[in-house]
PDB file of C-alpha atoms and ligand atoms in Angstrom:
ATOM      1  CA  UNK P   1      82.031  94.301 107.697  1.00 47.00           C
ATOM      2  CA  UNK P   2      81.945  97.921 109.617  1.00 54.00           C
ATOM      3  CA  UNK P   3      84.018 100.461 107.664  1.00 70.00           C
ATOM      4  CA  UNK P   4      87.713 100.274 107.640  1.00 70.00           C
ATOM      5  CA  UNK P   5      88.015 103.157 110.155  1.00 72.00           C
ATOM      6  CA  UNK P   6      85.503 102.095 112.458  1.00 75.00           C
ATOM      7  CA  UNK P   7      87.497  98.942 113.448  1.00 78.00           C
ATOM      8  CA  UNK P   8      89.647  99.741 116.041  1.00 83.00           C
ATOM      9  CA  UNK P   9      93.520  98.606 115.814  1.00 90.00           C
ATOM     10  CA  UNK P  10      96.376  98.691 117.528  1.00 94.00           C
ATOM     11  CA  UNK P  11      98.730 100.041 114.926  1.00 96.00           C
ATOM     12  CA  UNK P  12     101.428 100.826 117.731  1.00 97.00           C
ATOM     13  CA  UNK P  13     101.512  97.566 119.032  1.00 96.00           C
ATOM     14  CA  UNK P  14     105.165  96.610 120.122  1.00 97.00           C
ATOM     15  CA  UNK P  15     105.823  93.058 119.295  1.00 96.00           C
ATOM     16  CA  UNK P  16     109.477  91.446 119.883  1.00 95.00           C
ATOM     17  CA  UNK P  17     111.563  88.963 122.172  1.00 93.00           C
ATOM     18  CA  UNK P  18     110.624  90.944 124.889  1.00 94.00           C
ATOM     19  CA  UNK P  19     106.930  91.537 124.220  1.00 95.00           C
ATOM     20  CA  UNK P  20     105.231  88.308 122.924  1.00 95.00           C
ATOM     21  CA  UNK P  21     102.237  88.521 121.465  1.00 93.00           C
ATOM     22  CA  UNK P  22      99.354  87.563 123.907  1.00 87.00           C
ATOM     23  CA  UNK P  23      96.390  87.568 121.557  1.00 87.00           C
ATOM     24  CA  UNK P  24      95.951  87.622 117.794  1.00 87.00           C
ATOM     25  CA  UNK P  25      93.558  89.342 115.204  1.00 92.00           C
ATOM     26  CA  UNK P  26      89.727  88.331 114.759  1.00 93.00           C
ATOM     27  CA  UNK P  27      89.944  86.237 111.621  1.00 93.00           C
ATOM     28  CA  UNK P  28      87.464  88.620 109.977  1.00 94.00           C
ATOM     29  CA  UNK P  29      89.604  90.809 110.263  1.00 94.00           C
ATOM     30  CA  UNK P  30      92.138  89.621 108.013  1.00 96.00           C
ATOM     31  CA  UNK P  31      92.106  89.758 104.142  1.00 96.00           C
ATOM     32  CA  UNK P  32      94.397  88.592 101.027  1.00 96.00           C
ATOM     33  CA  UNK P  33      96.467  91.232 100.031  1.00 94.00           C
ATOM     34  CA  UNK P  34      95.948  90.381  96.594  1.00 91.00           C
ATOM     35  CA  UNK P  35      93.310  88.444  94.801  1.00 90.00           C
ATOM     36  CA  UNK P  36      96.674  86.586  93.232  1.00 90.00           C
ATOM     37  CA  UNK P  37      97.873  85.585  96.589  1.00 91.00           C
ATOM     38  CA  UNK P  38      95.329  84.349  98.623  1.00 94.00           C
ATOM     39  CA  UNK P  39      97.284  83.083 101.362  1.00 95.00           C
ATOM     40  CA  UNK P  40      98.657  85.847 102.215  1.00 96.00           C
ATOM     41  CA  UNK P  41      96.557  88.352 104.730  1.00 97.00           C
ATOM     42  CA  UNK P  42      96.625  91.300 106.780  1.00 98.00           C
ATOM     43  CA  UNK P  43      94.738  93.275 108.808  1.00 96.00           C
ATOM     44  CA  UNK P  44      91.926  94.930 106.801  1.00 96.00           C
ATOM     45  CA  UNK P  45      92.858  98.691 107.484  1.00 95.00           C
ATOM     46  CA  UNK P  46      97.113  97.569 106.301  1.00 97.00           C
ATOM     47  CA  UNK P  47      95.571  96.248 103.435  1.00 97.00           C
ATOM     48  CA  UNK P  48      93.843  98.767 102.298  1.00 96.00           C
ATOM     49  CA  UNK P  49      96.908 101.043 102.883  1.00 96.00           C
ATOM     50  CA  UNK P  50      99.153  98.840 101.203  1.00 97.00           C
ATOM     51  CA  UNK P  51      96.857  99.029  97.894  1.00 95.00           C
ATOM     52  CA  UNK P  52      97.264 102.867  97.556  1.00 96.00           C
ATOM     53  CA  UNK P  53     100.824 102.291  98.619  1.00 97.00           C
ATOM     54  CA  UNK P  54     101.524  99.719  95.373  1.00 96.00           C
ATOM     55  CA  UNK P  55      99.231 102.118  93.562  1.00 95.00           C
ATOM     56  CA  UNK P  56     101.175 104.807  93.952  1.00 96.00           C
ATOM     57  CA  UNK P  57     104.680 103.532  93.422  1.00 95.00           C
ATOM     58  CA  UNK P  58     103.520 101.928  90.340  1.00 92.00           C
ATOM     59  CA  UNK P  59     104.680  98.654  91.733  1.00 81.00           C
ATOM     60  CA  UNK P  60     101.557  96.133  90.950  1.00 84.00           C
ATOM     61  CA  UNK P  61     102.987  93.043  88.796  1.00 89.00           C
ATOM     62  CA  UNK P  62     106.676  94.471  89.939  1.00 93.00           C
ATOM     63  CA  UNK P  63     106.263  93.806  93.596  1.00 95.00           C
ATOM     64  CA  UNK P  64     104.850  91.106  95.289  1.00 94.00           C
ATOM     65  CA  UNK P  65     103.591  89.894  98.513  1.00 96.00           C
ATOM     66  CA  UNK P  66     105.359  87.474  99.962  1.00 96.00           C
ATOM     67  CA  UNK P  67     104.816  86.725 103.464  1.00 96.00           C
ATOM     68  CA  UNK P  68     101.479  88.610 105.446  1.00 97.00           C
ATOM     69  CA  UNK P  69      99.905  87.429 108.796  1.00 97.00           C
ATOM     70  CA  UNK P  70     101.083  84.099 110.052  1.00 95.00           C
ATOM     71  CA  UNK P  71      99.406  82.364 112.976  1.00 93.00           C
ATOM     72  CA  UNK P  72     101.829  81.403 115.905  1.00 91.00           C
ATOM     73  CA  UNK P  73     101.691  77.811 114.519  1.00 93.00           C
ATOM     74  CA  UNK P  74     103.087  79.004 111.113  1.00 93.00           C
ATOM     75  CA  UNK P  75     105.537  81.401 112.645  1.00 93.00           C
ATOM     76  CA  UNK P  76     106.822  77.665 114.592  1.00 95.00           C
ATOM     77  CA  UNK P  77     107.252  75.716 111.340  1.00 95.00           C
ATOM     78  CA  UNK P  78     109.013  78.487 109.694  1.00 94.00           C
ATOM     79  CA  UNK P  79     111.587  79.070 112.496  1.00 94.00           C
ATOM     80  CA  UNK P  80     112.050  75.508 112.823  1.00 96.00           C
ATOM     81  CA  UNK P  81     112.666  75.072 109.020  1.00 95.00           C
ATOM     82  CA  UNK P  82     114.961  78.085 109.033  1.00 95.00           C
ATOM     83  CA  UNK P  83     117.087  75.929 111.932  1.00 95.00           C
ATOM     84  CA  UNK P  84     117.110  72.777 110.242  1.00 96.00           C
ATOM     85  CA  UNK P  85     118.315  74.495 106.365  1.00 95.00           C
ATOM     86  CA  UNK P  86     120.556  77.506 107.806  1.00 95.00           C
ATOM     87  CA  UNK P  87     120.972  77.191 111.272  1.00 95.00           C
ATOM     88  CA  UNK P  88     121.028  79.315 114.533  1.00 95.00           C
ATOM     89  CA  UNK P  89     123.179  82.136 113.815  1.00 94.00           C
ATOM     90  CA  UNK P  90     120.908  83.069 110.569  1.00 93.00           C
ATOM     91  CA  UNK P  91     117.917  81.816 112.533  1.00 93.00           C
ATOM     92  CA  UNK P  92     118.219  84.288 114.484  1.00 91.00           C
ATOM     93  CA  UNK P  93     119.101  87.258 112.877  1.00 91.00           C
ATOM     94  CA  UNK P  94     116.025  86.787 110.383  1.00 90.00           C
ATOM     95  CA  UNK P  95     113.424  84.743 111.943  1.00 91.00           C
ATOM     96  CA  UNK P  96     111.142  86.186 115.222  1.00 90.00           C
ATOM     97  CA  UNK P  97     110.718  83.491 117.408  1.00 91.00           C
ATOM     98  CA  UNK P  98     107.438  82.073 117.600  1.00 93.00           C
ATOM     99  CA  UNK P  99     105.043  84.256 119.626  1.00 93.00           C
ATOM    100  CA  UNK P 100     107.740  87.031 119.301  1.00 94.00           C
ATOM    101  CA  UNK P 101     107.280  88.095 115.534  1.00 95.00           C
ATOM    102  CA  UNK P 102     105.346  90.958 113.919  1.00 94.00           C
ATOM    103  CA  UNK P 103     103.542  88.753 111.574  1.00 96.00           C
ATOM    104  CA  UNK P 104     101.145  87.606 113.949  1.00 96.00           C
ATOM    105  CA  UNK P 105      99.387  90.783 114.317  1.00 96.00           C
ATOM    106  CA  UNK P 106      98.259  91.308 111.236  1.00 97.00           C
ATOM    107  CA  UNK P 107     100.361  94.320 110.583  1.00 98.00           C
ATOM    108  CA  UNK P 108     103.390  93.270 108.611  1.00 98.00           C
ATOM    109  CA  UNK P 109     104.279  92.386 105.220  1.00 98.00           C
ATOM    110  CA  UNK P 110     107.162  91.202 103.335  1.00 97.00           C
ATOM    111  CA  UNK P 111     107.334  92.013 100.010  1.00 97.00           C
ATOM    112  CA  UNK P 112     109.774  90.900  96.975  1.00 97.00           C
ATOM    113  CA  UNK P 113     110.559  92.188  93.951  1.00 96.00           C
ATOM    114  CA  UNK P 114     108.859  89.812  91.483  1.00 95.00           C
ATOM    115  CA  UNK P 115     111.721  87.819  90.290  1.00 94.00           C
ATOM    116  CA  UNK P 116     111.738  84.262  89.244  1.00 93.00           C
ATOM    117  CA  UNK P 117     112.081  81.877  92.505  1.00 92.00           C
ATOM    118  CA  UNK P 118     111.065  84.766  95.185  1.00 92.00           C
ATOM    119  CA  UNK P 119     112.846  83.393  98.624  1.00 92.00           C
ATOM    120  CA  UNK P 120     110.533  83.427 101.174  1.00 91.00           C
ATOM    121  CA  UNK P 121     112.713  84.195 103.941  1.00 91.00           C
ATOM    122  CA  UNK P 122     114.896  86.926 102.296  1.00 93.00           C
ATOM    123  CA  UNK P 123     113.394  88.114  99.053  1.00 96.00           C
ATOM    124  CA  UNK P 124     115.052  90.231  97.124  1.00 96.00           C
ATOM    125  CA  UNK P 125     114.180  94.262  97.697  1.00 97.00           C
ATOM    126  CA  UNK P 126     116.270  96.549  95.491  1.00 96.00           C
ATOM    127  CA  UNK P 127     116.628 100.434  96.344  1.00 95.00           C
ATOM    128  CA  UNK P 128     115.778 100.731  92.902  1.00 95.00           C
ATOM    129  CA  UNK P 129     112.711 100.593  90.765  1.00 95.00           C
ATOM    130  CA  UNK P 130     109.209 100.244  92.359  1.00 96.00           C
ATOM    131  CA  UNK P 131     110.516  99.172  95.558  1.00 97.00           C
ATOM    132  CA  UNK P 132     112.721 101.743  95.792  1.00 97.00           C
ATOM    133  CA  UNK P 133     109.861 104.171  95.431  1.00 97.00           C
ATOM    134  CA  UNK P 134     107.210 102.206  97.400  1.00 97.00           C
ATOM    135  CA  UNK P 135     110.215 102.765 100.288  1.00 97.00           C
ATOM    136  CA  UNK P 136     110.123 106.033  99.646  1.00 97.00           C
ATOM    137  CA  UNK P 137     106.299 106.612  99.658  1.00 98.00           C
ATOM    138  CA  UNK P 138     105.660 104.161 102.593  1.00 98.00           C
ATOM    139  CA  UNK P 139     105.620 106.506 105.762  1.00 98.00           C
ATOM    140  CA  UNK P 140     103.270 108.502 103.959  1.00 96.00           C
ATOM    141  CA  UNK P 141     100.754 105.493 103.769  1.00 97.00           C
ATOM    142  CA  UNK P 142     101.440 104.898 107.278  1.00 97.00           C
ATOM    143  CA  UNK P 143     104.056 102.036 107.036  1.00 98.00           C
ATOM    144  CA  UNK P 144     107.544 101.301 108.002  1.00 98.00           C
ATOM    145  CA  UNK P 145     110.814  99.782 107.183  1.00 98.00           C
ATOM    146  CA  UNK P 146     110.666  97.940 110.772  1.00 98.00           C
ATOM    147  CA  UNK P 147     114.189  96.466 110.726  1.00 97.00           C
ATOM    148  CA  UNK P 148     116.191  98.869 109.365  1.00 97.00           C
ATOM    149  CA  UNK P 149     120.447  99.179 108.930  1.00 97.00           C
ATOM    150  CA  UNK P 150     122.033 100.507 112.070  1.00 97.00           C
ATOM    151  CA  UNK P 151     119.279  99.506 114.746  1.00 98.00           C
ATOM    152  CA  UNK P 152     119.727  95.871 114.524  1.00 96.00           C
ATOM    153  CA  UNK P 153     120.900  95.681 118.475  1.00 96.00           C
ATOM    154  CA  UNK P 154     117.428  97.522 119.240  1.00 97.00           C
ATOM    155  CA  UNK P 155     115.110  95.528 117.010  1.00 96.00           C
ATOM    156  CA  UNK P 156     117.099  92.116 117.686  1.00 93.00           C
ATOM    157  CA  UNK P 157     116.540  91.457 114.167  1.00 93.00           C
ATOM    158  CA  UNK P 158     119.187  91.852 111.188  1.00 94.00           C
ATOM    159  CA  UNK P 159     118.330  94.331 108.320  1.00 96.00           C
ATOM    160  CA  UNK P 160     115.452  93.412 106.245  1.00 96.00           C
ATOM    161  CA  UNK P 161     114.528  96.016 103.474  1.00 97.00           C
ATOM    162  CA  UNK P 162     111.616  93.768 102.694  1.00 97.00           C
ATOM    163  CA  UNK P 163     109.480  93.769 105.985  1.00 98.00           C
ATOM    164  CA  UNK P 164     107.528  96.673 106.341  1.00 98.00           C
ATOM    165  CA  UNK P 165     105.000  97.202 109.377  1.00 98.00           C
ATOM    166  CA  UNK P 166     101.906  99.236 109.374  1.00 98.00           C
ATOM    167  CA  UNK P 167     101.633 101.941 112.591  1.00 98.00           C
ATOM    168  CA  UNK P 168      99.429 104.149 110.900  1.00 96.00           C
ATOM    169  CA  UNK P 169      99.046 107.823 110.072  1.00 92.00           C
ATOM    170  CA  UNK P 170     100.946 109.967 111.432  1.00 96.00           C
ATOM    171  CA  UNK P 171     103.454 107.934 113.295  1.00 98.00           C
ATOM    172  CA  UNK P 172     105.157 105.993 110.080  1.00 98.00           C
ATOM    173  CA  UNK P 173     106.200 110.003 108.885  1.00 97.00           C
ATOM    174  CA  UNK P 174     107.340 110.834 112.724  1.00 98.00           C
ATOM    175  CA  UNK P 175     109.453 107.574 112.866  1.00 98.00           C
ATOM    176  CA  UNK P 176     110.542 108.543 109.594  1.00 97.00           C
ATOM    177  CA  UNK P 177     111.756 111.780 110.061  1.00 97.00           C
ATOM    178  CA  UNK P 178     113.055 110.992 113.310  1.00 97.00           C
ATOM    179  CA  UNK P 179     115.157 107.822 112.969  1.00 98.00           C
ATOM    180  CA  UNK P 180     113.436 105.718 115.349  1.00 98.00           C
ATOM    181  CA  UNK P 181     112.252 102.406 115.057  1.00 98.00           C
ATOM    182  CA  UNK P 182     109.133 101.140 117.147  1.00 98.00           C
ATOM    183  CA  UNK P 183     111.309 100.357 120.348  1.00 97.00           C
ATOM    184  CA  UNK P 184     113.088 104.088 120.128  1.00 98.00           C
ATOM    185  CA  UNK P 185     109.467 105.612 119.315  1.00 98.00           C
ATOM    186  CA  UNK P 186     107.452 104.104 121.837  1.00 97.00           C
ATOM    187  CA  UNK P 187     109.986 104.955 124.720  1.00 96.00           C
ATOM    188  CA  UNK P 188     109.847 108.871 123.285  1.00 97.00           C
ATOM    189  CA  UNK P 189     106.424 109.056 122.884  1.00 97.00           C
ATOM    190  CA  UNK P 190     106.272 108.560 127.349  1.00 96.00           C
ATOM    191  CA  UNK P 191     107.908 111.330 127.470  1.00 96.00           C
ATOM    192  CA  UNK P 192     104.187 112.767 126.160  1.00 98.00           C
ATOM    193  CA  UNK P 193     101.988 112.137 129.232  1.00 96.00           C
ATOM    194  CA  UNK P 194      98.628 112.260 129.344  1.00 95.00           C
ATOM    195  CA  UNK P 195      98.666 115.237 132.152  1.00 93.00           C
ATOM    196  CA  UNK P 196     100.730 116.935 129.664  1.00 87.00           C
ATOM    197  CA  UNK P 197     102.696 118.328 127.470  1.00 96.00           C
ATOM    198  CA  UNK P 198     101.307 116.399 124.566  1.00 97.00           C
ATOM    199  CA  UNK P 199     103.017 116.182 121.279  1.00 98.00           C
ATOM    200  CA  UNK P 200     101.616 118.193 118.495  1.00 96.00           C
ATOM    201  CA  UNK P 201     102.443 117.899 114.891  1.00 96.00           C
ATOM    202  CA  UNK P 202     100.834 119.248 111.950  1.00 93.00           C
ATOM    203  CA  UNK P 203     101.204 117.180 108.571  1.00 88.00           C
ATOM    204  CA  UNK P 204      99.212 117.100 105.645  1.00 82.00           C
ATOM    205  CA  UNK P 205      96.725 119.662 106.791  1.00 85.00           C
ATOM    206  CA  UNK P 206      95.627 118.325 110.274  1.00 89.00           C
ATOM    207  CA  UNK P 207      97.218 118.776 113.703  1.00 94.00           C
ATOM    208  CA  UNK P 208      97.631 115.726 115.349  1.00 95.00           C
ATOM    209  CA  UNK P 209      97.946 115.321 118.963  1.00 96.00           C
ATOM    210  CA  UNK P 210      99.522 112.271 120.315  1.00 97.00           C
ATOM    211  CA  UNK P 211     100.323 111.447 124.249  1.00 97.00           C
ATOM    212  CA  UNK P 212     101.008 107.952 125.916  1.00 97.00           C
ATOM    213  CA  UNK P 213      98.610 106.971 129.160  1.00 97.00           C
ATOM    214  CA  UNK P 214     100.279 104.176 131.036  1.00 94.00           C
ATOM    215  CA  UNK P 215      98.442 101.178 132.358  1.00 92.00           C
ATOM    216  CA  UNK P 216      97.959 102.417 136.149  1.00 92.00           C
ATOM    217  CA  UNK P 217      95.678 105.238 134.864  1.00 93.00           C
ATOM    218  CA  UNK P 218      93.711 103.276 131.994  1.00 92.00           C
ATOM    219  CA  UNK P 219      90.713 103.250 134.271  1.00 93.00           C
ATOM    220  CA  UNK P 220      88.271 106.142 133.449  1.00 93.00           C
ATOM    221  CA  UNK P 221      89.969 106.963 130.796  1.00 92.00           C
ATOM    222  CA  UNK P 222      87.069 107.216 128.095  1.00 89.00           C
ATOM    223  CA  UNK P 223      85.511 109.801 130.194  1.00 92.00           C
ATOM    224  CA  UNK P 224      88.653 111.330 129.855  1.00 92.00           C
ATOM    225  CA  UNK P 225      88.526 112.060 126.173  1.00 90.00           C
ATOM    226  CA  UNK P 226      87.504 114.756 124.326  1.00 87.00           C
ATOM    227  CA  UNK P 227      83.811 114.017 122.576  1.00 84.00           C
ATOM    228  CA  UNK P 228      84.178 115.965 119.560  1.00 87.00           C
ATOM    229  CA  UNK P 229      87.214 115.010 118.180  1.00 89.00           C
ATOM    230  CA  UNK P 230      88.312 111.770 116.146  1.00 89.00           C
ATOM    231  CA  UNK P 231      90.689 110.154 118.516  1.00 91.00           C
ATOM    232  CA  UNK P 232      92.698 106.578 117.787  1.00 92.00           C
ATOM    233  CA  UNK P 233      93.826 104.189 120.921  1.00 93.00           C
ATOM    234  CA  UNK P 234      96.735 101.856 120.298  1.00 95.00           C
ATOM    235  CA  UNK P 235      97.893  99.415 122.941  1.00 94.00           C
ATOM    236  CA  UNK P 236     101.590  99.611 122.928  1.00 95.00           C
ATOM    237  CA  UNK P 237     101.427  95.316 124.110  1.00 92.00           C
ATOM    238  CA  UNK P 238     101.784  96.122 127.817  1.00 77.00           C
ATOM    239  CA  UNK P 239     103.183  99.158 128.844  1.00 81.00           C
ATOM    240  CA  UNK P 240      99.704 101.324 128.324  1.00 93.00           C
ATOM    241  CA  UNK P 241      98.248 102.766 125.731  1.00 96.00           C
ATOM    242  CA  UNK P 242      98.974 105.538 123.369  1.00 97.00           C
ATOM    243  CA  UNK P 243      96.313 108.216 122.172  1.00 96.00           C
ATOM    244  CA  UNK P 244      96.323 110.049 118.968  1.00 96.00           C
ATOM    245  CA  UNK P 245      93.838 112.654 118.160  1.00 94.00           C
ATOM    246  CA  UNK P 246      92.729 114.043 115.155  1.00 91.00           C
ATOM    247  CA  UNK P 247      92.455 117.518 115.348  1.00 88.00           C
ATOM    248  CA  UNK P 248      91.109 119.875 111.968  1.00 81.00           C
ATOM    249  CA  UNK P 249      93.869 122.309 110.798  1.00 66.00           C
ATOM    250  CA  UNK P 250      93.441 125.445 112.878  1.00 61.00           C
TER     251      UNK P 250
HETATM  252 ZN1  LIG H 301     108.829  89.848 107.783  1.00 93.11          ZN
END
């Protein structure tokens, strides 16, 4: 496999009732979490992430993965089951509808704090403890708390202080400092267009640069890009494409 950072990803991609997934990762591209927990996978470059992440909250053997990719099939027996043993109202404040959830990308996790009989759907995720500090730490490992209290009529989905999503370096600490979930983000980050201004933000000695390109003026647009400097393109899942450059602190 080419190096983690060579594969390109879109951590950006928007994925909800309104934007169904159309297409989902390259198996080899997904890998267990956790030796432990084979089952559950995610997208090489989130898994790596989410190892220093666990590293550095201290939370191996106190917090586990629970739920990781799931392929649209999965993602239909779940919501199905979730009918059938709780019905529609908690159906569908917890479960994505199939082709509509997160999990299919690759990009999000659930975790749990280990406790006997983990529940799948909702597992327990205390403030406290490791989770409480891998919350903490996550933007700065490029993930998320994706359905956070207070923007459930944005996200569609009820609070879940288990499900994190990756979006990568250095959007997780702009969301965070922010307030703004995916949906919010995304729409602020047109309002950086590719003929300019661009955002600029400096964090942890680099300058990023970060402007949105909409679909109508994809073509060309490698030409477009500066040669010398480590750029990142995220599809946003149809409404063009976001670029984030690298820049060296300057
Ligand atoms: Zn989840």
């Amino acid at each position: 496999m080419r190096g983690v950072w060579s594969i390109p990803v879109s951590t950006l991609l928007l994925v909800n009732e309104a934007h169904p997934l159309a297409e989902e990762p390259p198996a080899e591209e997904l890998l267990p979490v956790d030796s432990r927990f084979p089952e559950v996978k995610l997208h090489v470059r989130a898994k790596v992430m989410l190892d220093q992440l666990l590293t550095a909250a201290g939370g191996r053997g106190a917090v586990l993965p629970v739920s990781g990719y799931r392929p649209r099939r999965e993602q239909e027996m779940i919501w199905a089951d979730a009918l059938a043993e709780h019905g529609t109202a908690f159906t569908q404040t917890y479960v994505a509808r199939p082709g509509c959830s997160e999990h299919q990308t690759g990009l999000a996790v659930d975790l749990g704090e280990n406790v006997p009989d983990v529940d799948f759907l909702c597992p327990s995720f205390p403030e406290t403890g490791a989770c409480g500090r891998l919350r903490r730490l996550a933007a700065g490992y490029g993930f998320v708390l994706r359905y956070p209290r207070g923007k459930e009529k944005v996200t569609g989905i009820g609070y879940e202080p288990w499900h994190f999503r990756y979006v990568g370096w250095p959007h997780a600490r702009l969301m965070e400092e922010r307030g703004l979930v995916l949906e919010e983000y995304l729409d602020w980050l047109r309002s950086f267009p590719e003929q300019g201004p661009h955002l600029n933000y400096r964090a942890a000695g680099r300058n990023f640069e970060v402007y949105h390109v909409p679909a109508a003026r994809l073509e060309g647009l490698e030409a477009r890009l500066p040669s010398h400097i480590p750029c990142q393109c995220s599809q946003t899942n149809g409404e063009g494409v976001v670029l984030t450059l690298w820049r060296d602190a300057g």
